Coordinates of C-alpha atoms and ligand atoms in Angstrom, one line a residue:
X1 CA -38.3 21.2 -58.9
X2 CA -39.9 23.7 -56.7
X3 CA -39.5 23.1 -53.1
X4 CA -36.6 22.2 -50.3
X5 CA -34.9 18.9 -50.2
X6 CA -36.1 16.9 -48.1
X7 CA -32.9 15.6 -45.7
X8 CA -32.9 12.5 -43.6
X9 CA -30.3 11.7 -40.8
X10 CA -28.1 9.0 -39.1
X11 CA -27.0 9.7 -36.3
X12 CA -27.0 13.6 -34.7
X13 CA -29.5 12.6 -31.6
X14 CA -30.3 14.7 -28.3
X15 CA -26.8 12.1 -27.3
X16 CA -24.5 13.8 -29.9
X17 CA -22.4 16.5 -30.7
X18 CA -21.9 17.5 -34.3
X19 CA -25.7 16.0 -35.7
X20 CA -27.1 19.5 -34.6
X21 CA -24.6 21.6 -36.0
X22 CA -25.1 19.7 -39.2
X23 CA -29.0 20.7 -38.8
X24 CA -28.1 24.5 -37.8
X25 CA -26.1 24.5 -40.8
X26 CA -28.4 22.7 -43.9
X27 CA -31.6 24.8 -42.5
X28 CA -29.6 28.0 -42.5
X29 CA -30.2 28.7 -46.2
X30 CA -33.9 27.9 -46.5
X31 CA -32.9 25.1 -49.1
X32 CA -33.2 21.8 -46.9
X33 CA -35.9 20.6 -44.7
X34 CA -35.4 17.4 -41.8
X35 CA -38.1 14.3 -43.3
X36 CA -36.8 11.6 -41.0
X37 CA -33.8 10.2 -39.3
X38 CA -32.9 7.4 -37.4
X39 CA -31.0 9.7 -34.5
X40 CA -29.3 7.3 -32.1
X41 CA -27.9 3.7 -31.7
X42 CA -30.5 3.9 -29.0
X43 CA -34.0 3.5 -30.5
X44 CA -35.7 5.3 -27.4
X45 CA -33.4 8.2 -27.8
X46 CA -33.8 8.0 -31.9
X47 CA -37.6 8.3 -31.0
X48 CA -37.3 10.8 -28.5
X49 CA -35.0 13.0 -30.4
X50 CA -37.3 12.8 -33.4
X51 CA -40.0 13.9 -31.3
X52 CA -38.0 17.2 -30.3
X53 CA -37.5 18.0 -34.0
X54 CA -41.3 17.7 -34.3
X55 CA -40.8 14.9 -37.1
X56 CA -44.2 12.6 -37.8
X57 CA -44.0 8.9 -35.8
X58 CA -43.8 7.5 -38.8
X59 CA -40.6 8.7 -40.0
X60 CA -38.2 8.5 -37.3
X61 CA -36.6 4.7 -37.5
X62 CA -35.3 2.6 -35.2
X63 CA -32.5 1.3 -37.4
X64 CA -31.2 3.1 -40.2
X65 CA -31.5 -0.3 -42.5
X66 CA -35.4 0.5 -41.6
X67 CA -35.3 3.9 -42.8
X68 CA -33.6 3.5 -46.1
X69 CA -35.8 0.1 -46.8
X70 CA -39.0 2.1 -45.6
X71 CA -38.2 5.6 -47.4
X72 CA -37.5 3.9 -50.4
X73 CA -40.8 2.9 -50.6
X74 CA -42.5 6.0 -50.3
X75 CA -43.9 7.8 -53.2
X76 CA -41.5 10.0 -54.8
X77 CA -42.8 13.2 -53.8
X78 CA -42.5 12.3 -49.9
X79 CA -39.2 10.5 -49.4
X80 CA -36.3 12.0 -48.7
X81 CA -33.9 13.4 -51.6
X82 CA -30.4 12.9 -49.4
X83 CA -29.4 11.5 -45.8
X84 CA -26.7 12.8 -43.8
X85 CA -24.6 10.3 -41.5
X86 CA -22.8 11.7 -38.5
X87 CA -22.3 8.7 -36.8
X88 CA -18.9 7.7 -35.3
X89 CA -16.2 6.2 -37.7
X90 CA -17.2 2.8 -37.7
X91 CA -20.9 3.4 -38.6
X92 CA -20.3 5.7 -42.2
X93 CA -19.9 3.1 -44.7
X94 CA -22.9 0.8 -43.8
X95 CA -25.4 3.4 -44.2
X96 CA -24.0 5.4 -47.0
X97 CA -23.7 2.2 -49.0
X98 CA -26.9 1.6 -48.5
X99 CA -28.3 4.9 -49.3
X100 CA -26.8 4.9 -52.6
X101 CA -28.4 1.4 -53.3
X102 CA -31.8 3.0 -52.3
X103 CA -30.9 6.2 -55.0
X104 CA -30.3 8.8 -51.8
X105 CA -27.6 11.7 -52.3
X106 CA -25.3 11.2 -49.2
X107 CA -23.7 14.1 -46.5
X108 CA -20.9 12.5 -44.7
X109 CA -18.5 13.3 -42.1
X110 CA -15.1 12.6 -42.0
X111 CA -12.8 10.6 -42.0
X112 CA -15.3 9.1 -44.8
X113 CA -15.4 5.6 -43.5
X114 CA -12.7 2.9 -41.2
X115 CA -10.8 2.0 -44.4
X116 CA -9.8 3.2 -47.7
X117 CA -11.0 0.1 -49.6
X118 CA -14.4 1.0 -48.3
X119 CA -13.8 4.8 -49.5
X120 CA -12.9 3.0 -53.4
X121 CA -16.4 1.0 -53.0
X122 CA -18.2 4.2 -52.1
X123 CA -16.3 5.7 -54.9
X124 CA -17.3 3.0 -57.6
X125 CA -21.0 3.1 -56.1
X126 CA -21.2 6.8 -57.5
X127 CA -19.7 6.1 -60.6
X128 CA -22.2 3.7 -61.3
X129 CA -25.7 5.8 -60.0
X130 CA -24.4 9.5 -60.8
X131 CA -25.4 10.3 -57.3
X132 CA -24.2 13.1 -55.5
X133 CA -22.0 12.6 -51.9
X134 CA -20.3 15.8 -50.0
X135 CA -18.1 15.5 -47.3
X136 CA -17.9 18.1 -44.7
X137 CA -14.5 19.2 -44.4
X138 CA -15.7 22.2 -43.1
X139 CA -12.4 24.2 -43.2
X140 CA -12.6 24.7 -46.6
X141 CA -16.3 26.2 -46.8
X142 CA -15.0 29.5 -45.1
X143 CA -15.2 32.3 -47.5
X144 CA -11.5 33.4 -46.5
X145 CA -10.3 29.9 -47.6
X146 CA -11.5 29.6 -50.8
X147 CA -10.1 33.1 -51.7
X148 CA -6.9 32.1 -50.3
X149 CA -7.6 28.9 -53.1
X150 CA -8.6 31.5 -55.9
X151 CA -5.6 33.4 -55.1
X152 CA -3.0 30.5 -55.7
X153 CA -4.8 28.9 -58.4
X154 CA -4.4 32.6 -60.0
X155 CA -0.5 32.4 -58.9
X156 CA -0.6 35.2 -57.4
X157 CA 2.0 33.9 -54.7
X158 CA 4.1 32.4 -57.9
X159 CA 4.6 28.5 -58.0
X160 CA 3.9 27.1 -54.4
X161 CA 7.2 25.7 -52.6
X162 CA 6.2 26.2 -48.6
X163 CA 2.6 24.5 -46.9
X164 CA 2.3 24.8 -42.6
X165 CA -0.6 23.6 -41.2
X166 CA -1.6 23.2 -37.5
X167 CA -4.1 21.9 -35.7
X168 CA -3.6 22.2 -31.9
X169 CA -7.0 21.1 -30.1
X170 CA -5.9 20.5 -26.2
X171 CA -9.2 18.6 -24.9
X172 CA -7.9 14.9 -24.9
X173 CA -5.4 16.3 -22.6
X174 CA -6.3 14.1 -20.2
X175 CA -7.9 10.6 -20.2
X176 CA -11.3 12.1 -20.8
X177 CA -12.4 8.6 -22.2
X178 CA -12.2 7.3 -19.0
X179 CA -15.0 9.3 -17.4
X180 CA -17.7 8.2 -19.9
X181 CA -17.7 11.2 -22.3
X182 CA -19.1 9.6 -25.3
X183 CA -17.4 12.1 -27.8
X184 CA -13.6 11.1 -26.2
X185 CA -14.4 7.3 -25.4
X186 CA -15.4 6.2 -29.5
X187 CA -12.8 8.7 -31.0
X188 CA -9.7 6.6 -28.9
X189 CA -11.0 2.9 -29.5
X190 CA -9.1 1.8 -32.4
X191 CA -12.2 -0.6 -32.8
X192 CA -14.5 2.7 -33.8
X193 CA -12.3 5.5 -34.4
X194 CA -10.0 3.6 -37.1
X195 CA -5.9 3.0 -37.1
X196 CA -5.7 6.8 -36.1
X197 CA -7.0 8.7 -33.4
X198 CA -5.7 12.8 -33.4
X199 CA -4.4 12.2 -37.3
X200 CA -8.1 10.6 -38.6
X201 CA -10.2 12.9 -36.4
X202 CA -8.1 16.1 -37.1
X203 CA -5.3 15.7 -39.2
X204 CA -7.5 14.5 -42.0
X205 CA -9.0 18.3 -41.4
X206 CA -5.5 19.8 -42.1
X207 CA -4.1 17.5 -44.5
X208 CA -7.6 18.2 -47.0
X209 CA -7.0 22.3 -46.1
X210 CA -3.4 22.4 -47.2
X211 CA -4.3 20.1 -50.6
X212 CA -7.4 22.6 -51.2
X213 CA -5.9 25.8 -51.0
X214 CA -2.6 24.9 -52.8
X215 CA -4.2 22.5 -55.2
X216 CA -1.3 20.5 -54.6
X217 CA -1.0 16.2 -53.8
X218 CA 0.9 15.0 -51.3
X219 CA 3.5 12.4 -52.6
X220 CA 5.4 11.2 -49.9
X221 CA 5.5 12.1 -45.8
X222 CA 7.1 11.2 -43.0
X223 CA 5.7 11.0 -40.0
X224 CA 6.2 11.0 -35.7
X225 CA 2.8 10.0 -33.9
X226 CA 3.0 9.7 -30.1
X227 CA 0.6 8.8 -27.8
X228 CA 1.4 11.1 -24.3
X229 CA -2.3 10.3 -22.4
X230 CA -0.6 6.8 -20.6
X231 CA -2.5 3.8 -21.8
X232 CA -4.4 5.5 -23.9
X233 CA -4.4 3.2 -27.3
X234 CA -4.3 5.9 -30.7
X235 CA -2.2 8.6 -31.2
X236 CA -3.4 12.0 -29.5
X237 CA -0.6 14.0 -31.1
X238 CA 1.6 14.3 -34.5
X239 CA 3.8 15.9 -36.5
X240 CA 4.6 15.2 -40.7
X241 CA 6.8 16.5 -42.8
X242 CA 5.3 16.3 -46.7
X243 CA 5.8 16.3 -50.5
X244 CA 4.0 17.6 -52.6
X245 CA 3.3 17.0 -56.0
X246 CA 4.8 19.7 -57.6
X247 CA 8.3 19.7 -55.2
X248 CA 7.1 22.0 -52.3
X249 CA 7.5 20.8 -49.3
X250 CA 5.3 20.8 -45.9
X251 CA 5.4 20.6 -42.3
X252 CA 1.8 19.3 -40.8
X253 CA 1.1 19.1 -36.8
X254 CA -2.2 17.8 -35.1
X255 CA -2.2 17.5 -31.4
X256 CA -5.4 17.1 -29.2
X257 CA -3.0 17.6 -26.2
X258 CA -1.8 21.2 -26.5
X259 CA -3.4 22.1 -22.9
X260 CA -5.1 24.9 -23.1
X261 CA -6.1 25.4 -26.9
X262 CA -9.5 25.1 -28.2
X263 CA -9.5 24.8 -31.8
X264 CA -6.8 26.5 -33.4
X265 CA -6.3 25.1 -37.2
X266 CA -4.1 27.8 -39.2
X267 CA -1.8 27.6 -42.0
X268 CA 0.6 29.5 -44.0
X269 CA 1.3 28.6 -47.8
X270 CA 4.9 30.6 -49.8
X271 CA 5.3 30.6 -53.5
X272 CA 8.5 32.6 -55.0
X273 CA 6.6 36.1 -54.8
X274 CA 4.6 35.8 -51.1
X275 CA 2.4 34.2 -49.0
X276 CA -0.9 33.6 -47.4
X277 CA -1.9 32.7 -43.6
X278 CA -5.6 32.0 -42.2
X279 CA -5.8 31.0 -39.2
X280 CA -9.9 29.7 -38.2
X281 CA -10.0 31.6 -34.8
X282 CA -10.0 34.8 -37.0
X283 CA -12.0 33.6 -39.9
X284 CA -12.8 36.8 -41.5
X285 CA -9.2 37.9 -42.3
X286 CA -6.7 36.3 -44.9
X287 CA -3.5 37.6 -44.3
X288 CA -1.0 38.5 -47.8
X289 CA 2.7 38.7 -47.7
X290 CA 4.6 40.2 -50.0
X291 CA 8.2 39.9 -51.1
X292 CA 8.4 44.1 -52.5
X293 CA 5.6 45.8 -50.5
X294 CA 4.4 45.3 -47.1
X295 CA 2.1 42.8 -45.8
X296 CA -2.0 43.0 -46.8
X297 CA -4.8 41.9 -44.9
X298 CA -7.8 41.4 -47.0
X299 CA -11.0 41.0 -45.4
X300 CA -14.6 39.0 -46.0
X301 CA -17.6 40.8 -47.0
X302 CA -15.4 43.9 -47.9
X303 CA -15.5 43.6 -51.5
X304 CA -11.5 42.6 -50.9
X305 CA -12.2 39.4 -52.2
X306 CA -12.8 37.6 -55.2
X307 CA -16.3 36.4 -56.8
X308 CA -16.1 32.5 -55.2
X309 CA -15.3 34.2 -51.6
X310 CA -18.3 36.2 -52.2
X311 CA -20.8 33.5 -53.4
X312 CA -19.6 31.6 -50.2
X313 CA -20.1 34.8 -47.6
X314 CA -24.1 35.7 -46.2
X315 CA -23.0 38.8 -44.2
X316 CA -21.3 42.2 -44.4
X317 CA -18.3 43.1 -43.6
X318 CA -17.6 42.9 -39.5
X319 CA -19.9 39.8 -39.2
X320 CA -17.8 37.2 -38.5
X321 CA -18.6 34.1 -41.2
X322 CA -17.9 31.5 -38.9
X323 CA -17.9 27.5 -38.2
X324 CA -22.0 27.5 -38.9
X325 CA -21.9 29.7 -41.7
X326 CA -18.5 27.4 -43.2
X327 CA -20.5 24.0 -42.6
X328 CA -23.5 25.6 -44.1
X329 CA -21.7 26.7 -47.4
X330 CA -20.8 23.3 -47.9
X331 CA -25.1 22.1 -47.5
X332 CA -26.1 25.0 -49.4
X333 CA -23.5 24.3 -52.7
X334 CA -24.4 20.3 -52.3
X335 CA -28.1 21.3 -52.5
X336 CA -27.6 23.4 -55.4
X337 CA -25.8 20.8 -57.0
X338 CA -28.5 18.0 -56.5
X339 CA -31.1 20.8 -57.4
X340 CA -29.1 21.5 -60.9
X341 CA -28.8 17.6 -61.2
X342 CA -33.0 16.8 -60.6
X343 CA -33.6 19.6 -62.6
X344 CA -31.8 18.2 -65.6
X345 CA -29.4 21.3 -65.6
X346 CA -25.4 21.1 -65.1
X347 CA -23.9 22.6 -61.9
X348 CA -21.7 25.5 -62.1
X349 CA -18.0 25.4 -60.6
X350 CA -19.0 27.9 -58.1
X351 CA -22.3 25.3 -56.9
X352 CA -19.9 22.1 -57.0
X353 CA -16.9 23.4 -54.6
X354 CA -17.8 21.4 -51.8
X355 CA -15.4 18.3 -50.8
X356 CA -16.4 14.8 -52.0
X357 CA -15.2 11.4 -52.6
X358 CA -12.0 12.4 -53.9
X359 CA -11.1 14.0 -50.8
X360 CA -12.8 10.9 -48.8
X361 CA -10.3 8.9 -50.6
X362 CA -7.2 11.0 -49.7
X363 CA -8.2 11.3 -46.3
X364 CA -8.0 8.0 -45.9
X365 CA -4.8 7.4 -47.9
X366 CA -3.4 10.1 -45.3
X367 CA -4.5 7.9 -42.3
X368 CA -2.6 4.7 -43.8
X369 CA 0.5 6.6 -45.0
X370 CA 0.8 8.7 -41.5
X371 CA 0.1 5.6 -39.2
X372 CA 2.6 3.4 -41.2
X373 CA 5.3 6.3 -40.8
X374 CA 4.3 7.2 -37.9
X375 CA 5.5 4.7 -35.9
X376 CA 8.7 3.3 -38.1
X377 CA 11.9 4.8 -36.9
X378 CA 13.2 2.6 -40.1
X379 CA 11.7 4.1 -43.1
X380 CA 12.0 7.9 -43.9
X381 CA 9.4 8.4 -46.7
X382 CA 6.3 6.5 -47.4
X383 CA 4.8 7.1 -50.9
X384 CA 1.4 7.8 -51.3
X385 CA 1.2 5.2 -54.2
Ligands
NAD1 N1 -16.6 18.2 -39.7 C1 -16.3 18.4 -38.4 O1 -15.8 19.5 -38.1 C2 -16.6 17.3 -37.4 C3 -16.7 17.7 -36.0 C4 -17.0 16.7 -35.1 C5 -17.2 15.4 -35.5 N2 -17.1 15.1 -36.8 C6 -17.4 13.7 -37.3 O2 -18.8 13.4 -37.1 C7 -19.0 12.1 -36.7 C8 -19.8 12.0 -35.4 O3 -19.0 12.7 -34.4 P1 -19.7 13.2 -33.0 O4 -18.7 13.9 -32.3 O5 -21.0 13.9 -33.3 O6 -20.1 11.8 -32.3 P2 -21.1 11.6 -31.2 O7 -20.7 10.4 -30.4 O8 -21.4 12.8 -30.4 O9 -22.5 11.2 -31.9 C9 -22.7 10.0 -32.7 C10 -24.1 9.8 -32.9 O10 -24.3 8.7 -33.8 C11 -25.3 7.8 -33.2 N3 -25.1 6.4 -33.7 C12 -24.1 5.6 -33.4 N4 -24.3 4.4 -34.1 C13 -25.5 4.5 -34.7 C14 -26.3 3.7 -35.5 N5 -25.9 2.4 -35.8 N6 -27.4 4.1 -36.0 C15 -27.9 5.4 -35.8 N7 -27.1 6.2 -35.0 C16 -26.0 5.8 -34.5 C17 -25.1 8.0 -31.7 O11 -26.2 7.5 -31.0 C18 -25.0 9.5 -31.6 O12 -26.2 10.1 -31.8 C19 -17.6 11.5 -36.6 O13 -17.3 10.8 -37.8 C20 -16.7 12.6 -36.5 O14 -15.4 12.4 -37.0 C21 -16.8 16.0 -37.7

C-alpha cells in the first residue's frame, strides 16, 4: 500500500475544541489525509465545517450513521481506512461500534465510552474483526514519558514502591457551565459526561500515565471526590490513594478547581535505588534521582535518551516536543500499525506503543472504582475486581 490513510471524523467541527488538534496532529507526519466527516451534531455546521477543510459535498454527512452506511459502500480504493470520534462522552460508543461493523480502524478519545460494559463490547468487537482502535491518552505519546517507561521496565529505579500523579487544571473554577460554554456545560452533566466529571475527563489522563510508566495495575483505591462549584452536579476535584499490583503504593489528585493552574499533570515514580519526575509544562526534561550520586536531568533530542524516546521525538534538542507533537506520535504509531497490518506485515513494538482498548477498559474500571469510593465514608478499599 502506497499512499496516506485516508481518515474520517466525528465530531471536531468549527464548534469544537479538541477535533482540530486531532487534525494538527494526524496530518503532522504526512501519513494521514481528512476523506470525510460528519463534524457536528449540527448538520449546517457539519456542512459548513466540511467546507472549511475543503472536503468534496459528497463526503461530509449529516449523521454519522450516514457516513459509515455511505463510506461503506464506496469502492475500496476511495473510502476511508479509519474514523476518529471526538465527540463528547455520551456519543463514543455508537459510532465506534458501528465503524467496526462497517471494517473501519477507530481513533477515540477518552474516557473510551459512558460505561465499562460498552468498553467490554468494543473490546470483543476487535477480537472478532482484528481491527485496529487507539485511544489518545496523549500523556503517554511524549518522548520524555516513554523513556521514563523504558527506564523502569529496565529497573533502573529497582522494583517500583512510590507513584504521585497530579493533575491540577483550575478552569471549572467557577460555574463556567452556566454561561453556555459548550466545552464546561457537557463535561458536568452526568447525562453526557458519565458518573464522573474531573476523575473521567482528567483523572483517567493520570491514572493511564502512572499505569504506563510503571507498568504496574492498580488493585485497590480509596477515594475522596468533592464537588466545591455549589450546585454543580459531578465532582470537579479528587484525591486517591492506590495499590498497585506489585505492593507499591500511590497517591493520585485531579482537580479542575486549582484557581489559577492551566494544565499541570506531573508525576514522580521511587523504586529502592531512585526516582523519576516529568512534569508536562516542561516536556522536554525527565528528571533522575539517585540514591548515591546526585540528581540527573536527561533531556529529549540530546541523544540522553533511549531508542523508543527517540523514535517518538521529530526535533533537536531545544525544541520543545510538545502537546501536538505527543498527540501526533500516538496517529503516526496507529498509522504505522494499520499500514503493517494492510500490508500483510506484523507491527514492531516500537509502531504498536500507542494506548488502546486495554487502557479504554481500565479507564473506565477507574471511573466506577473512584466514584464508588469516592463518596463512601464506610468502605476504605474498593477492589478493582
Ligand atoms: N486527549 C485529550 O487530551 C482530550 C482533550 C480534550 C477533550 N478530550 C475528549 O474529546 C472529546 C470531545 O471533547 P471536546 O472538548 O472537543 O468537546 P466539544 O464539545 O468541544 O466538541 C464536541 C464535538 O462533537 C460534536 N458532536 C456531538 N454529538 C455529535 C453527533 N451525534 N454527531 C456528530 N458530531 C457530534 C459537536 O457538535 C462538537 O463538534 C471528549 O470525549 C473529551 O473527553 C480529550
Amino acid at each position: 500500500m502506497n499512499r496516506k490513510l485516508r481518515m474520517g471524523m466525528v465530531g471536531g467541527g468549527t464548534d469544537a475544541f479538541i477535533g482540530a488538534i486531532h487534525r494538527l496532529a494526524a496530518f503532522m507526519d504526512n501519513q494521514i489525509e481528512l476523506a470525510c466527516g460528519c463534524f457536528s451534531v449540527d448538520p449546517e455546521i457539519s456542512i459548513s465545517s466540511g467546507k472549511s477543510y475543503f472536503l468534496p459535498e459528497d463526503r461530509v454527512y449529516k449523521t454519522y450513521q450516514e457516513m459509515f452506511e455511505k463510506e461503506a459502500k464506496l469502492p475500496e480504493d476511495e473510502r476511508m481506512d479509519f474514523v476518529s470520534i471526538v465527540t463528547p462522552n455520551f456519543v463514543h460508543f455508537a459510532p465506534a461500534m458501528m465503524a467496526l461493523d462497517n471494517g473501519f480502524n477507530v481513533v477515540i478519545d477518552k474516557p473510551i465510552t459512558f460505561t465499562l460494559d460498552e468498553a467490554l463490547q468494543l473490546k470483543k468487537k476487535l477480537e472478532e474483526t482484528g481491527l485496529t482502535l487507539a485511544l489518545t491518552h496523549t500523556y503517554s505519546g511524549y518522548p520524555a514519558v516513554k523513556d521514563a517507561k523504558a527506564r523502569v521496565a529496565n529497573g533502573e529505579f529497582g522494583t517500583i514502591r512510590r507513584i504521585y500523579v497530579e493533575y491540577p487544571q483550575g478552569w471549572l473554577s467557577s460555574k463556567l457551565e452556566d454561561t453556555g460554554n459548550p466545552q464546561a456545560s457537557w463535561r458536568t452533566d452526568p447525562k453526557r459526561s458519565g458518573k464522573a466529571g474531573c476523575m473521567g475527563d482528567i483523572g483517567t489522563h493520570a491514572h493511564q500515565l502512572a499505569e504506563y510508566i510503571s507498568g504496574l495495575k492498580v488493585t485497590e483505591l480509596c477515594a475522596e471526590l468533592n464537588v466545591f462549584v455549589p450546585n454543580r452536579l459531578l465532582d470537579d476535584d479528587g484525591a486517591a490513594f492506590m495499590r498497585f499490583d506489585n505492593g507499591a503504593k500511590g497517591v493520585l489528585m485531579a482537580t479542575q478547581i486549582a484557581a489559577g493552574e492551566e494544565n499541570a499533570i506531573k508525576i514522580r515514580m521511587y523504586g529502592e535505588k531512585g526516582g523519576l519526575e516529568w512534569n508536562q509544562m516542561e516536556p522536554n526534561t525527565l528528571w533522575l534521582k539517585w540514591v548515591d550520586r546526585p540528581t540527573e536531568m536527561v533531556r529529549v533530542g540530546t541523544g540522553q535518551m533511549g531508542d523508543t524516546a527517540q523514535h517518538n521525538t521529530r526535533t533537536p534538542g531545544g525544541h520543545p516536543e510538545g502537546y501536538l507533537e505527543a498527540f501526533a506520535n500516538i496517529y503516526r504509531n496507529f498509522s504505522l500499525t494499520v499500514r503493517a497490518k494492510m500490508n500483510g506485515q506484523e507491527p514492531t513494538a516500537d509502531m504498536l506503543d500507542f494506548p488502546g482498548i486495554e487502557d479504554g477498559i481500565r479507564g473506565m474500571q477507574f471511573i466506577d472504582k473512584v466514584v464508588e469510593a469516592g463518596y463512601n465514608d464506610d468502605v476504605k478499599w474498593i477492589s478493582f475486581d
